[in-house]
Amino acid sequence: MINKEFSEGLEFIRKYPKSVTIFGSAILPETNTHYQQARELGAEIARHGYTVVTGGGPGIMEAANRGALEAGGKSVGLNITLPHEQKQNPYLTDFYQFYYFFSRKVALTYAAEAYVFFPGGYGTLNEFFEIVTLVQTQRITPAPATIILVGSDFWKPLDDFIRQHLYKQHGMVDEEALSLYTICDEKKAIMDTILKVPVISSVPFEKK
């Protein structure tokens, strides 16, 4: 079952080689400012011809998918089967249902030109640190500043922790690691950053 999910998931995401993956909280309501930001950004990304890819659930994921769909773009969800949450949102043009977190994460990670993170909990932070690590270790190699953190009110304290505690105080990361991501709240600046990234010619893990 694991091998089947890996192969099917990668074959699914291979259909969308020009995409932006958006991460964020599953619990933020429509009235939340970050929900509205994600909805507007999803629409803008879709208008520029990119597929918007999310985890397919509610909250920020729903908002980004909703914006993409409303703009007439491709809105993709990579959902996960959980006992008590993660209901698929109604704004998807296509989706794949995963059972395993790790195979879903691979699909979310290896097919994007850019990764956009809105505020979220443990799951969002886990995804952020994993992608930063993959970029740092050159397992994935996007151009600089293609990991974008939206919501400076939320991300600035984490950035301060990384810079002051990990880098300056303890030397656990080098100076280069501080440039692996950028914090940005302005839709135009975010889109300008995404548009500078070369489009991936094909999804990794091609059959040999």
mmCIF file with all atom_site columns, C-alpha atoms in Angstrom:
data_model
loop_
_atom_site.group_PDB
_atom_site.id
_atom_site.type_symbol
_atom_site.label_atom_id
_atom_site.label_alt_id
_atom_site.label_comp_id
_atom_site.label_asym_id
_atom_site.label_entity_id
_atom_site.label_seq_id
_atom_site.pdbx_PDB_ins_code
_atom_site.Cartn_x
_atom_site.Cartn_y
_atom_site.Cartn_z
_atom_site.occupancy
_atom_site.B_iso_or_equiv
_atom_site.pdbx_formal_charge
_atom_site.auth_seq_id
_atom_site.auth_comp_id
_atom_site.auth_asym_id
_atom_site.auth_atom_id
_atom_site.pdbx_PDB_model_num
ATOM 1   C CA . MET A 1 1   ? 0.000   0.000  0.000   1.00 0.00 ? 1   MET A CA 1
ATOM 2   C CA . ILE A 1 2   ? 2.868   2.392  0.821   1.00 0.00 ? 2   ILE A CA 1
ATOM 3   C CA . ASN A 1 3   ? 4.621   1.850  -2.522  1.00 0.00 ? 3   ASN A CA 1
ATOM 4   C CA . LYS A 1 4   ? 1.326   2.214  -4.359  1.00 0.00 ? 4   LYS A CA 1
ATOM 5   C CA . GLU A 1 5   ? 0.568   5.517  -2.626  1.00 0.00 ? 5   GLU A CA 1
ATOM 6   C CA . PHE A 1 6   ? 4.035   6.899  -3.373  1.00 0.00 ? 6   PHE A CA 1
ATOM 7   C CA . SER A 1 7   ? 3.880   6.013  -7.060  1.00 0.00 ? 7   SER A CA 1
ATOM 8   C CA . GLU A 1 8   ? 0.281   7.137  -7.541  1.00 0.00 ? 8   GLU A CA 1
ATOM 9   C CA . GLY A 1 9   ? 0.854   10.367 -5.623  1.00 0.00 ? 9   GLY A CA 1
ATOM 10  C CA . LEU A 1 10  ? 3.881   11.293 -7.698  1.00 0.00 ? 10  LEU A CA 1
ATOM 11  C CA . GLU A 1 11  ? 2.132   10.382 -10.938 1.00 0.00 ? 11  GLU A CA 1
ATOM 12  C CA . PHE A 1 12  ? -0.755  12.600 -9.861  1.00 0.00 ? 12  PHE A CA 1
ATOM 13  C CA . ILE A 1 13  ? 1.372   15.642 -9.061  1.00 0.00 ? 13  ILE A CA 1
ATOM 14  C CA . ARG A 1 14  ? 3.396   15.142 -12.255 1.00 0.00 ? 14  ARG A CA 1
ATOM 15  C CA . LYS A 1 15  ? 0.364   16.565 -14.090 1.00 0.00 ? 15  LYS A CA 1
ATOM 16  C CA . TYR A 1 16  ? 1.035   19.973 -12.515 1.00 0.00 ? 16  TYR A CA 1
ATOM 17  C CA . PRO A 1 17  ? 4.679   20.923 -13.223 1.00 0.00 ? 17  PRO A CA 1
ATOM 18  C CA . LYS A 1 18  ? 4.171   24.682 -12.771 1.00 0.00 ? 18  LYS A CA 1
ATOM 19  C CA . SER A 1 19  ? 2.849   25.132 -9.268  1.00 0.00 ? 19  SER A CA 1
ATOM 20  C CA . VAL A 1 20  ? 3.058   26.891 -5.925  1.00 0.00 ? 20  VAL A CA 1
ATOM 21  C CA . THR A 1 21  ? 2.494   24.914 -2.739  1.00 0.00 ? 21  THR A CA 1
ATOM 22  C CA . ILE A 1 22  ? 0.740   26.785 0.056   1.00 0.00 ? 22  ILE A CA 1
ATOM 23  C CA . PHE A 1 23  ? 0.829   25.665 3.688   1.00 0.00 ? 23  PHE A CA 1
ATOM 24  C CA . GLY A 1 24  ? -0.997  26.956 6.759   1.00 0.00 ? 24  GLY A CA 1
ATOM 25  C CA . SER A 1 25  ? -3.425  26.368 9.583   1.00 0.00 ? 25  SER A CA 1
ATOM 26  C CA . ALA A 1 26  ? -6.493  24.189 9.091   1.00 0.00 ? 26  ALA A CA 1
ATOM 27  C CA . ILE A 1 27  ? -8.468  26.008 11.801  1.00 0.00 ? 27  ILE A CA 1
ATOM 28  C CA . LEU A 1 28  ? -8.514  29.644 10.686  1.00 0.00 ? 28  LEU A CA 1
ATOM 29  C CA . PRO A 1 29  ? -12.039 30.851 9.784   1.00 0.00 ? 29  PRO A CA 1
ATOM 30  C CA . GLU A 1 30  ? -13.099 32.871 6.765   1.00 0.00 ? 30  GLU A CA 1
ATOM 31  C CA . THR A 1 31  ? -13.182 36.027 8.903   1.00 0.00 ? 31  THR A CA 1
ATOM 32  C CA . ASN A 1 32  ? -9.474  35.768 9.729   1.00 0.00 ? 32  ASN A CA 1
ATOM 33  C CA . THR A 1 33  ? -7.120  38.228 8.029   1.00 0.00 ? 33  THR A CA 1
ATOM 34  C CA . HIS A 1 34  ? -4.711  35.474 7.009   1.00 0.00 ? 34  HIS A CA 1
ATOM 35  C CA . TYR A 1 35  ? -7.565  33.514 5.399   1.00 0.00 ? 35  TYR A CA 1
ATOM 36  C CA . GLN A 1 36  ? -8.365  36.538 3.246   1.00 0.00 ? 36  GLN A CA 1
ATOM 37  C CA . GLN A 1 37  ? -4.682  37.017 2.390   1.00 0.00 ? 37  GLN A CA 1
ATOM 38  C CA . ALA A 1 38  ? -4.399  33.388 1.300   1.00 0.00 ? 38  ALA A CA 1
ATOM 39  C CA . ARG A 1 39  ? -7.545  33.662 -0.792  1.00 0.00 ? 39  ARG A CA 1
ATOM 40  C CA . GLU A 1 40  ? -6.265  36.763 -2.585  1.00 0.00 ? 40  GLU A CA 1
ATOM 41  C CA . LEU A 1 41  ? -2.815  35.281 -3.116  1.00 0.00 ? 41  LEU A CA 1
ATOM 42  C CA . GLY A 1 42  ? -4.272  32.023 -4.425  1.00 0.00 ? 42  GLY A CA 1
ATOM 43  C CA . ALA A 1 43  ? -6.219  34.008 -7.007  1.00 0.00 ? 43  ALA A CA 1
ATOM 44  C CA . GLU A 1 44  ? -3.165  36.021 -8.029  1.00 0.00 ? 44  GLU A CA 1
ATOM 45  C CA . ILE A 1 45  ? -1.019  32.900 -8.396  1.00 0.00 ? 45  ILE A CA 1
ATOM 46  C CA . ALA A 1 46  ? -3.692  31.263 -10.558 1.00 0.00 ? 46  ALA A CA 1
ATOM 47  C CA . ARG A 1 47  ? -4.008  34.353 -12.748 1.00 0.00 ? 47  ARG A CA 1
ATOM 48  C CA . HIS A 1 48  ? -0.313  33.996 -13.574 1.00 0.00 ? 48  HIS A CA 1
ATOM 49  C CA . GLY A 1 49  ? -0.838  30.443 -14.815 1.00 0.00 ? 49  GLY A CA 1
ATOM 50  C CA . TYR A 1 50  ? 0.411   28.492 -11.803 1.00 0.00 ? 50  TYR A CA 1
ATOM 51  C CA . THR A 1 51  ? -1.429  25.607 -10.187 1.00 0.00 ? 51  THR A CA 1
ATOM 52  C CA . VAL A 1 52  ? -2.199  26.241 -6.527  1.00 0.00 ? 52  VAL A CA 1
ATOM 53  C CA . VAL A 1 53  ? -1.414  23.115 -4.488  1.00 0.00 ? 53  VAL A CA 1
ATOM 54  C CA . THR A 1 54  ? -2.420  22.687 -0.841  1.00 0.00 ? 54  THR A CA 1
ATOM 55  C CA . GLY A 1 55  ? -3.116  19.929 1.635   1.00 0.00 ? 55  GLY A CA 1
ATOM 56  C CA . GLY A 1 56  ? -6.736  20.098 0.488   1.00 0.00 ? 56  GLY A CA 1
ATOM 57  C CA . GLY A 1 57  ? -8.256  20.773 3.893   1.00 0.00 ? 57  GLY A CA 1
ATOM 58  C CA . PRO A 1 58  ? -9.979  23.738 5.569   1.00 0.00 ? 58  PRO A CA 1
ATOM 59  C CA . GLY A 1 59  ? -8.527  27.025 6.845   1.00 0.00 ? 59  GLY A CA 1
ATOM 60  C CA . ILE A 1 60  ? -5.604  28.455 4.897   1.00 0.00 ? 60  ILE A CA 1
ATOM 61  C CA . MET A 1 61  ? -5.691  25.510 2.495   1.00 0.00 ? 61  MET A CA 1
ATOM 62  C CA . GLU A 1 62  ? -9.328  26.192 1.679   1.00 0.00 ? 62  GLU A CA 1
ATOM 63  C CA . ALA A 1 63  ? -8.648  29.905 1.277   1.00 0.00 ? 63  ALA A CA 1
ATOM 64  C CA . ALA A 1 64  ? -5.831  29.420 -1.239  1.00 0.00 ? 64  ALA A CA 1
ATOM 65  C CA . ASN A 1 65  ? -7.804  26.823 -3.210  1.00 0.00 ? 65  ASN A CA 1
ATOM 66  C CA . ARG A 1 66  ? -10.861 29.055 -3.135  1.00 0.00 ? 66  ARG A CA 1
ATOM 67  C CA . GLY A 1 67  ? -8.962  32.012 -4.557  1.00 0.00 ? 67  GLY A CA 1
ATOM 68  C CA . ALA A 1 68  ? -7.464  29.880 -7.324  1.00 0.00 ? 68  ALA A CA 1
ATOM 69  C CA . LEU A 1 69  ? -10.839 28.430 -8.278  1.00 0.00 ? 69  LEU A CA 1
ATOM 70  C CA . GLU A 1 70  ? -12.529 31.839 -8.256  1.00 0.00 ? 70  GLU A CA 1
ATOM 71  C CA . ALA A 1 71  ? -9.803  33.112 -10.596 1.00 0.00 ? 71  ALA A CA 1
ATOM 72  C CA . GLY A 1 72  ? -10.482 30.252 -13.008 1.00 0.00 ? 72  GLY A CA 1
ATOM 73  C CA . GLY A 1 73  ? -7.220  28.458 -12.266 1.00 0.00 ? 73  GLY A CA 1
ATOM 74  C CA . LYS A 1 74  ? -6.138  24.961 -11.316 1.00 0.00 ? 74  LYS A CA 1
ATOM 75  C CA . SER A 1 75  ? -6.777  24.251 -7.641  1.00 0.00 ? 75  SER A CA 1
ATOM 76  C CA . VAL A 1 76  ? -5.272  21.005 -6.366  1.00 0.00 ? 76  VAL A CA 1
ATOM 77  C CA . GLY A 1 77  ? -5.587  19.317 -2.981  1.00 0.00 ? 77  GLY A CA 1
ATOM 78  C CA . LEU A 1 78  ? -3.397  16.558 -1.552  1.00 0.00 ? 78  LEU A CA 1
ATOM 79  C CA . ASN A 1 79  ? -5.639  15.495 1.285   1.00 0.00 ? 79  ASN A CA 1
ATOM 80  C CA . ILE A 1 80  ? -4.959  13.152 4.190   1.00 0.00 ? 80  ILE A CA 1
ATOM 81  C CA . THR A 1 81  ? -7.302  10.646 5.817   1.00 0.00 ? 81  THR A CA 1
ATOM 82  C CA . LEU A 1 82  ? -7.528  11.432 9.560   1.00 0.00 ? 82  LEU A CA 1
ATOM 83  C CA . PRO A 1 83  ? -9.943  10.210 12.266  1.00 0.00 ? 83  PRO A CA 1
ATOM 84  C CA . HIS A 1 84  ? -11.286 13.568 13.428  1.00 0.00 ? 84  HIS A CA 1
ATOM 85  C CA . GLU A 1 85  ? -10.354 16.294 10.944  1.00 0.00 ? 85  GLU A CA 1
ATOM 86  C CA . GLN A 1 86  ? -9.077  17.272 7.499   1.00 0.00 ? 86  GLN A CA 1
ATOM 87  C CA . LYS A 1 87  ? -12.340 17.287 5.621   1.00 0.00 ? 87  LYS A CA 1
ATOM 88  C CA . GLN A 1 88  ? -11.690 18.028 1.965   1.00 0.00 ? 88  GLN A CA 1
ATOM 89  C CA . ASN A 1 89  ? -12.545 21.608 1.039   1.00 0.00 ? 89  ASN A CA 1
ATOM 90  C CA . PRO A 1 90  ? -15.037 22.264 -1.786  1.00 0.00 ? 90  PRO A CA 1
ATOM 91  C CA . TYR A 1 91  ? -12.757 24.447 -3.939  1.00 0.00 ? 91  TYR A CA 1
ATOM 92  C CA . LEU A 1 92  ? -10.677 21.817 -5.730  1.00 0.00 ? 92  LEU A CA 1
ATOM 93  C CA . THR A 1 93  ? -10.446 21.110 -9.440  1.00 0.00 ? 93  THR A CA 1
ATOM 94  C CA . ASP A 1 94  ? -8.483  17.930 -8.712  1.00 0.00 ? 94  ASP A CA 1
ATOM 95  C CA . PHE A 1 95  ? -7.319  16.007 -5.644  1.00 0.00 ? 95  PHE A CA 1
ATOM 96  C CA . TYR A 1 96  ? -5.537  12.922 -4.384  1.00 0.00 ? 96  TYR A CA 1
ATOM 97  C CA . GLN A 1 97  ? -6.402  11.284 -1.060  1.00 0.00 ? 97  GLN A CA 1
ATOM 98  C CA . PHE A 1 98  ? -3.397  10.111 0.985   1.00 0.00 ? 98  PHE A CA 1
ATOM 99  C CA . TYR A 1 99  ? -3.327  7.784  3.966   1.00 0.00 ? 99  TYR A CA 1
ATOM 100 C CA . TYR A 1 100 ? 0.321   8.283  4.976   1.00 0.00 ? 100 TYR A CA 1
ATOM 101 C CA . PHE A 1 101 ? 1.700   11.661 6.015   1.00 0.00 ? 101 PHE A CA 1
ATOM 102 C CA . PHE A 1 102 ? 5.178   10.974 4.637   1.00 0.00 ? 102 PHE A CA 1
ATOM 103 C CA . SER A 1 103 ? 4.054   10.108 1.104   1.00 0.00 ? 103 SER A CA 1
ATOM 104 C CA . ARG A 1 104 ? 1.772   13.150 1.078   1.00 0.00 ? 104 ARG A CA 1
ATOM 105 C CA . LYS A 1 105 ? 4.645   15.347 2.219   1.00 0.00 ? 105 LYS A CA 1
ATOM 106 C CA . VAL A 1 106 ? 6.841   14.116 -0.621  1.00 0.00 ? 106 VAL A CA 1
ATOM 107 C CA . ALA A 1 107 ? 4.172   15.081 -3.152  1.00 0.00 ? 107 ALA A CA 1
ATOM 108 C CA . LEU A 1 108 ? 3.691   18.497 -1.518  1.00 0.00 ? 108 LEU A CA 1
ATOM 109 C CA . THR A 1 109 ? 7.427   19.107 -1.501  1.00 0.00 ? 109 THR A CA 1
ATOM 110 C CA . TYR A 1 110 ? 8.930   17.999 -4.797  1.00 0.00 ? 110 TYR A CA 1
ATOM 111 C CA . ALA A 1 111 ? 6.715   19.585 -7.422  1.00 0.00 ? 111 ALA A CA 1
ATOM 112 C CA . ALA A 1 112 ? 6.694   23.309 -6.651  1.00 0.00 ? 112 ALA A CA 1
ATOM 113 C CA . GLU A 1 113 ? 8.446   26.398 -7.948  1.00 0.00 ? 113 GLU A CA 1
ATOM 114 C CA . ALA A 1 114 ? 7.808   28.104 -4.605  1.00 0.00 ? 114 ALA A CA 1
ATOM 115 C CA . TYR A 1 115 ? 6.601   27.298 -1.097  1.00 0.00 ? 115 TYR A CA 1
ATOM 116 C CA . VAL A 1 116 ? 4.383   29.792 0.712   1.00 0.00 ? 116 VAL A CA 1
ATOM 117 C CA . PHE A 1 117 ? 3.755   29.426 4.432   1.00 0.00 ? 117 PHE A CA 1
ATOM 118 C CA . PHE A 1 118 ? 0.945   31.156 6.282   1.00 0.00 ? 118 PHE A CA 1
ATOM 119 C CA . PRO A 1 119 ? 0.593   30.951 10.081  1.00 0.00 ? 119 PRO A CA 1
ATOM 120 C CA . GLY A 1 120 ? -0.122  27.475 11.405  1.00 0.00 ? 120 GLY A CA 1
ATOM 121 C CA . GLY A 1 121 ? 0.519   24.959 14.154  1.00 0.00 ? 121 GLY A CA 1
ATOM 122 C CA . TYR A 1 122 ? 2.812   21.970 14.552  1.00 0.00 ? 122 TYR A CA 1
ATOM 123 C CA . GLY A 1 123 ? 2.021   20.584 11.101  1.00 0.00 ? 123 GLY A CA 1
ATOM 124 C CA . THR A 1 124 ? 2.855   23.842 9.329   1.00 0.00 ? 124 THR A CA 1
ATOM 125 C CA . LEU A 1 125 ? 6.046   24.310 11.346  1.00 0.00 ? 125 LEU A CA 1
ATOM 126 C CA . ASN A 1 126 ? 7.064   20.726 10.628  1.00 0.00 ? 126 ASN A CA 1
ATOM 127 C CA . GLU A 1 127 ? 6.598   21.284 6.905   1.00 0.00 ? 127 GLU A CA 1
ATOM 128 C CA . PHE A 1 128 ? 8.513   24.581 7.030   1.00 0.00 ? 128 PHE A CA 1
ATOM 129 C CA . PHE A 1 129 ? 11.540  23.150 8.823   1.00 0.00 ? 129 PHE A CA 1
ATOM 130 C CA . GLU A 1 130 ? 11.611  20.078 6.600   1.00 0.00 ? 130 GLU A CA 1
ATOM 131 C CA . ILE A 1 131 ? 11.601  22.124 3.399   1.00 0.00 ? 131 ILE A CA 1
ATOM 132 C CA . VAL A 1 132 ? 14.236  24.530 4.757   1.00 0.00 ? 132 VAL A CA 1
ATOM 133 C CA . THR A 1 133 ? 16.377  21.499 5.630   1.00 0.00 ? 133 THR A CA 1
ATOM 134 C CA . LEU A 1 134 ? 15.900  19.989 2.168   1.00 0.00 ? 134 LEU A CA 1
ATOM 135 C CA . VAL A 1 135 ? 16.956  23.260 0.537   1.00 0.00 ? 135 VAL A CA 1
ATOM 136 C CA . GLN A 1 136 ? 19.936  23.635 2.886   1.00 0.00 ? 136 GLN A CA 1
ATOM 137 C CA . THR A 1 137 ? 21.124  20.101 2.132   1.00 0.00 ? 137 THR A CA 1
ATOM 138 C CA . GLN A 1 138 ? 20.425  20.542 -1.597  1.00 0.00 ? 138 GLN A CA 1
ATOM 139 C CA . ARG A 1 139 ? 17.872  17.750 -1.779  1.00 0.00 ? 139 ARG A CA 1
ATOM 140 C CA . ILE A 1 140 ? 15.706  20.355 -3.459  1.00 0.00 ? 140 ILE A CA 1
ATOM 141 C CA . THR A 1 141 ? 17.361  23.398 -4.988  1.00 0.00 ? 141 THR A CA 1
ATOM 142 C CA . PRO A 1 142 ? 15.059  26.329 -5.666  1.00 0.00 ? 142 PRO A CA 1
ATOM 143 C CA . ALA A 1 143 ? 16.531  29.779 -6.232  1.00 0.00 ? 143 ALA A CA 1
ATOM 144 C CA . PRO A 1 144 ? 17.017  31.969 -3.137  1.00 0.00 ? 144 PRO A CA 1
ATOM 145 C CA . ALA A 1 145 ? 13.919  33.333 -1.399  1.00 0.00 ? 145 ALA A CA 1
ATOM 146 C CA . THR A 1 146 ? 11.435  30.859 -2.847  1.00 0.00 ? 146 THR A CA 1
ATOM 147 C CA . ILE A 1 147 ? 10.398  29.863 0.659   1.00 0.00 ? 147 ILE A CA 1
ATOM 148 C CA . ILE A 1 148 ? 8.087   32.704 1.577   1.00 0.00 ? 148 ILE A CA 1
ATOM 149 C CA . LEU A 1 149 ? 6.590   33.248 5.029   1.00 0.00 ? 149 LEU A CA 1
ATOM 150 C CA . VAL A 1 150 ? 3.424   35.356 4.988   1.00 0.00 ? 150 VAL A CA 1
ATOM 151 C CA . GLY A 1 151 ? 2.322   37.037 8.213   1.00 0.00 ? 151 GLY A CA 1
ATOM 152 C CA . SER A 1 152 ? 5.208   38.906 9.824   1.00 0.00 ? 152 SER A CA 1
ATOM 153 C CA . ASP A 1 153 ? 3.258   39.161 13.094  1.00 0.00 ? 153 ASP A CA 1
ATOM 154 C CA . PHE A 1 154 ? 3.435   35.367 13.326  1.00 0.00 ? 154 PHE A CA 1
ATOM 155 C CA . TRP A 1 155 ? 6.816   34.570 11.737  1.00 0.00 ? 155 TRP A CA 1
ATOM 156 C CA . LYS A 1 156 ? 9.028   37.394 13.052  1.00 0.00 ? 156 LYS A CA 1
ATOM 157 C CA . PRO A 1 157 ? 9.402   35.856 16.559  1.00 0.00 ? 157 PRO A CA 1
ATOM 158 C CA . LEU A 1 158 ? 10.502  32.561 14.974  1.00 0.00 ? 158 LEU A CA 1
ATOM 159 C CA . ASP A 1 159 ? 12.922  34.433 12.726  1.00 0.00 ? 159 ASP A CA 1
ATOM 160 C CA . ASP A 1 160 ? 14.317  36.232 15.790  1.00 0.00 ? 160 ASP A CA 1
ATOM 161 C CA . PHE A 1 161 ? 14.771  32.866 17.540  1.00 0.00 ? 161 PHE A CA 1
ATOM 162 C CA . ILE A 1 162 ? 16.667  31.464 14.566  1.00 0.00 ? 162 ILE A CA 1
ATOM 163 C CA . ARG A 1 163 ? 18.871  34.549 14.199  1.00 0.00 ? 163 ARG A CA 1
ATOM 164 C CA . GLN A 1 164 ? 19.538  35.331 17.850  1.00 0.00 ? 164 GLN A CA 1
ATOM 165 C CA . HIS A 1 165 ? 19.401  31.930 19.543  1.00 0.00 ? 165 HIS A CA 1
ATOM 166 C CA . LEU A 1 166 ? 20.408  29.392 16.896  1.00 0.00 ? 166 LEU A CA 1
ATOM 167 C CA . TYR A 1 167 ? 22.852  31.575 14.955  1.00 0.00 ? 167 TYR A CA 1
ATOM 168 C CA . LYS A 1 168 ? 24.358  34.243 17.226  1.00 0.00 ? 168 LYS A CA 1
ATOM 169 C CA . GLN A 1 169 ? 24.166  32.638 20.650  1.00 0.00 ? 169 GLN A CA 1
ATOM 170 C CA . HIS A 1 170 ? 24.787  28.975 19.883  1.00 0.00 ? 170 HIS A CA 1
ATOM 171 C CA . GLY A 1 171 ? 26.163  28.827 16.330  1.00 0.00 ? 171 GLY A CA 1
ATOM 172 C CA . MET A 1 172 ? 23.860  25.960 15.388  1.00 0.00 ? 172 MET A CA 1
ATOM 173 C CA . VAL A 1 173 ? 23.267  27.383 11.895  1.00 0.00 ? 173 VAL A CA 1
ATOM 174 C CA . ASP A 1 174 ? 25.565  29.405 9.670   1.00 0.00 ? 174 ASP A CA 1
ATOM 175 C CA . GLU A 1 175 ? 24.883  32.812 8.170   1.00 0.00 ? 175 GLU A CA 1
ATOM 176 C CA . GLU A 1 176 ? 23.894  31.309 4.834   1.00 0.00 ? 176 GLU A CA 1
ATOM 177 C CA . ALA A 1 177 ? 21.030  29.471 6.535   1.00 0.00 ? 177 ALA A CA 1
ATOM 178 C CA . LEU A 1 178 ? 19.439  32.813 7.394   1.00 0.00 ? 178 LEU A CA 1
ATOM 179 C CA . SER A 1 179 ? 18.787  33.511 3.709   1.00 0.00 ? 179 SER A CA 1
ATOM 180 C CA . LEU A 1 180 ? 16.931  30.279 2.961   1.00 0.00 ? 180 LEU A CA 1
ATOM 181 C CA . TYR A 1 181 ? 13.557  31.950 3.500   1.00 0.00 ? 181 TYR A CA 1
ATOM 182 C CA . THR A 1 182 ? 12.048  35.399 3.400   1.00 0.00 ? 182 THR A CA 1
ATOM 183 C CA . ILE A 1 183 ? 9.204   37.050 5.311   1.00 0.00 ? 183 ILE A CA 1
ATOM 184 C CA . CYS A 1 184 ? 6.839   39.068 3.136   1.00 0.00 ? 184 CYS A CA 1
ATOM 185 C CA . ASP A 1 185 ? 3.292   40.353 3.563   1.00 0.00 ? 185 ASP A CA 1
ATOM 186 C CA . GLU A 1 186 ? 2.745   42.216 0.300   1.00 0.00 ? 186 GLU A CA 1
ATOM 187 C CA . LYS A 1 187 ? 0.941   40.299 -2.445  1.00 0.00 ? 187 LYS A CA 1
ATOM 188 C CA . LYS A 1 188 ? 2.802   42.006 -5.299  1.00 0.00 ? 188 LYS A CA 1
ATOM 189 C CA . ALA A 1 189 ? 6.213   41.390 -3.738  1.00 0.00 ? 189 ALA A CA 1
ATOM 190 C CA . ILE A 1 190 ? 5.334   37.740 -3.119  1.00 0.00 ? 190 ILE A CA 1
ATOM 191 C CA . MET A 1 191 ? 4.207   37.304 -6.711  1.00 0.00 ? 191 MET A CA 1
ATOM 192 C CA . ASP A 1 192 ? 7.294   39.084 -8.058  1.00 0.00 ? 192 ASP A CA 1
ATOM 193 C CA . THR A 1 193 ? 9.463   36.645 -6.096  1.00 0.00 ? 193 THR A CA 1
ATOM 194 C CA . ILE A 1 194 ? 7.585   33.635 -7.450  1.00 0.00 ? 194 ILE A CA 1
ATOM 195 C CA . LEU A 1 195 ? 7.796   34.880 -11.034 1.00 0.00 ? 195 LEU A CA 1
ATOM 196 C CA . LYS A 1 196 ? 11.604  35.080 -10.826 1.00 0.00 ? 196 LYS A CA 1
ATOM 197 C CA . VAL A 1 197 ? 11.905  31.351 -10.140 1.00 0.00 ? 197 VAL A CA 1
ATOM 198 C CA . PRO A 1 198 ? 12.649  29.139 -13.178 1.00 0.00 ? 198 PRO A CA 1
ATOM 199 C CA . VAL A 1 199 ? 9.823   26.723 -13.910 1.00 0.00 ? 199 VAL A CA 1
ATOM 200 C CA . ILE A 1 200 ? 10.717  23.107 -13.127 1.00 0.00 ? 200 ILE A CA 1
ATOM 201 C CA . SER A 1 201 ? 10.940  21.174 -16.387 1.00 0.00 ? 201 SER A CA 1
ATOM 202 C CA . SER A 1 202 ? 9.698   17.950 -14.803 1.00 0.00 ? 202 SER A CA 1
ATOM 203 C CA . VAL A 1 203 ? 8.804   16.520 -11.432 1.00 0.00 ? 203 VAL A CA 1
ATOM 204 C CA . PRO A 1 204 ? 11.725  14.614 -9.828  1.00 0.00 ? 204 PRO A CA 1
ATOM 205 C CA . PHE A 1 205 ? 11.795  10.834 -9.512  1.00 0.00 ? 205 PHE A CA 1
ATOM 206 C CA . GLU A 1 206 ? 11.421  10.169 -13.204 1.00 0.00 ? 206 GLU A CA 1
ATOM 207 C CA . LYS A 1 207 ? 11.289  6.490  -14.056 1.00 0.00 ? 207 LYS A CA 1
ATOM 208 C CA . LYS A 1 208 ? 14.664  5.101  -15.076 1.00 0.00 ? 208 LYS A CA 1
#
